[in-house]
Phi, psi and omega in degrees: 000315179297329179287324172297317181287330185267339177081037171239160182287331182217133174311312194300341175307320185242009187275126172246157185249141163226168182296152177299334188259014178062020191277330185206164165250131176301164168282151185291130177229147170269156194302330179285358174254000181298318189304315185281000182239011180328296184289358182292140188237155168300137191278343175265303183269350185079359183287154192271140189295326186231157176243161186244122177244132186277131173223176190286340178262015184118197178269147188230130184265127181226136173301140187281330181211130185230176166206167188236110186251128187259353166090109184307326182284324182286325189282329179287317184279336177261333191260315185264314172294345175267356183261110192281343173288310169304315181291327174292323193279325189301146172075003181266146170090006180308317190281340182305122179307130184093348177293153185299321186288358174246012184274162177289324179296321172307319182293312190286334171288324178290325165291322197272311182287123176314125172066015182268132179225098181286005173271338182290131175288008181236008163255131182223147179278138176229153184232139170271144178233155169206138183207154172248151186221164188268080191280318182268129187293336178282348181226142184262140184054046189273319195249131173258141178236121169269121182247172176220135169220167187259132173270010183263034178233158184302145180312318185293347176249345190299313186263013175292146185297330191287344182252034177225137178232146178278123169280315178208149172242125182256097180291358174080214006287015179212167180285141182305150175285330182210122176282000188298320184284341167290336182263358194282332179277333181294308189294315181302328186288320173313312178285330183285338183246022182285160177310322186284341179235019169104335177077199175281122195258147179049053180281133183262111181274123176253129187215134188272113168247119178064027176085006180232132180298107181242144183261120184233134178280118173239153162257143197243122176264132177243146178223139171276105184264359173166159177238130196239146182174170165282177178311311177305317182289315185284335176291316180293317184297323185276338185068029172274173192282167184301153181292343178281344181288158185288332178257038187291336176288092181300345192261351183203182195259012176299140171263141169284161175243128181287113180217127166067034182069024176201162179283127187228143176261113181258207178091014172275321176270315178231135182309141180239171180299157172221173172304323187272004173091352183239120185316150167197176182261162178299118178107350179297142190289345189283348183237012170273133192277135167274183190286329176308309176305315169317303186291318182301314186292320174303319185277341174299307180302321182286328190268010175064027183281335184215162171284157178289320182297343189262345183234346173097005172214167181249022179131194174281140178288132179306313179309313178302315178300315185285327186240097191318322197276350183284158182213136188296321178292325188270312183287325178263090189298141171273131164286145181302315174303331190258005186278351189298322183281355187247027166112329185305330186287313177314316178297321183289326183289322178305310182300305179282352174262007177302175190289141186286350185222169174103176180305326176280353184293154183211155189297338188261014179285131187284142189287175176290335177290320186295318187291333185289318179299311178306319175296315180301316186280337181281354174285338178263006175265136184244124179294155175226173181288331186224143182294327177286359182260356176291131181298000000 
């Protein structure tokens, strides 16, 4: 089944071995080399790489834990640049107001990435995505998918499923404790093919010109512009605490409040406790962590100077370690449905509930009668840590 799913002649072509405890990724071996590495162990936890299974034909050597990595270079060359519709859309809409390429983050990336020139038509920003699904009936969120999409497309095309490709499959049957081994090769490829290192050479770009398919060779330079996922996925990649922890918001120092049997993030109406010791409202600038704050707290944990539960993270993200131009607040993107607990809902309501008269009035301001209805309905709502947890 896996051979048919991944579209390769032999699964071992894309199969990678990791420690059963997710400590490390092992070196690539061919099946006929397994016996010679039978006693190989993880350098961290000392667990064996292989198991031996007895069959009617004798013993069979099997890796204890695997995932399937299709390779960043291969996916870009063979899955994106061979699609004429994708090639035609790439680079369009860069000057559109609200597009990524007109944003402050694009300007920051342009200045931070060595050798980067986002105005170059052959340099594109790419986005990684991560999500876990329920592949096995007995396990929730058992199988992970690392995906890739290009940020150099018009906004109406960027998120289309047909322009998204799978980079890696983490088959489970449970979520990894540590995602670093699974991202190691992908991030190394982002470095190898970055603008400062010359990019991908002689990529065959397929375009339809005057009704005929033409293949052009181009040099393509890549940058990681963002990492997308739901809250649990982002927290694993950034190495922040779980969303059910008291310091579960990776972006600020707001503390969760235990209410109705769970940790929930309040602070929309009244100030609540923060890690800084001074109460604040959700979204207040004073409690938002900048990149240096993130790095400093991660280093404290890695140096064992403080516990993860005291600072809100488990250490430095491999994304930040491997790509010097990335930034905690800018690279790890907040999904819209999950942004409610990070102050965005408060900003929205502050906007529409402004005074109904005076110089700050606007056509989108809610009327007095509508405010009364909202207040009545709000009395029946209990805020949750996640939208789907609302009773």
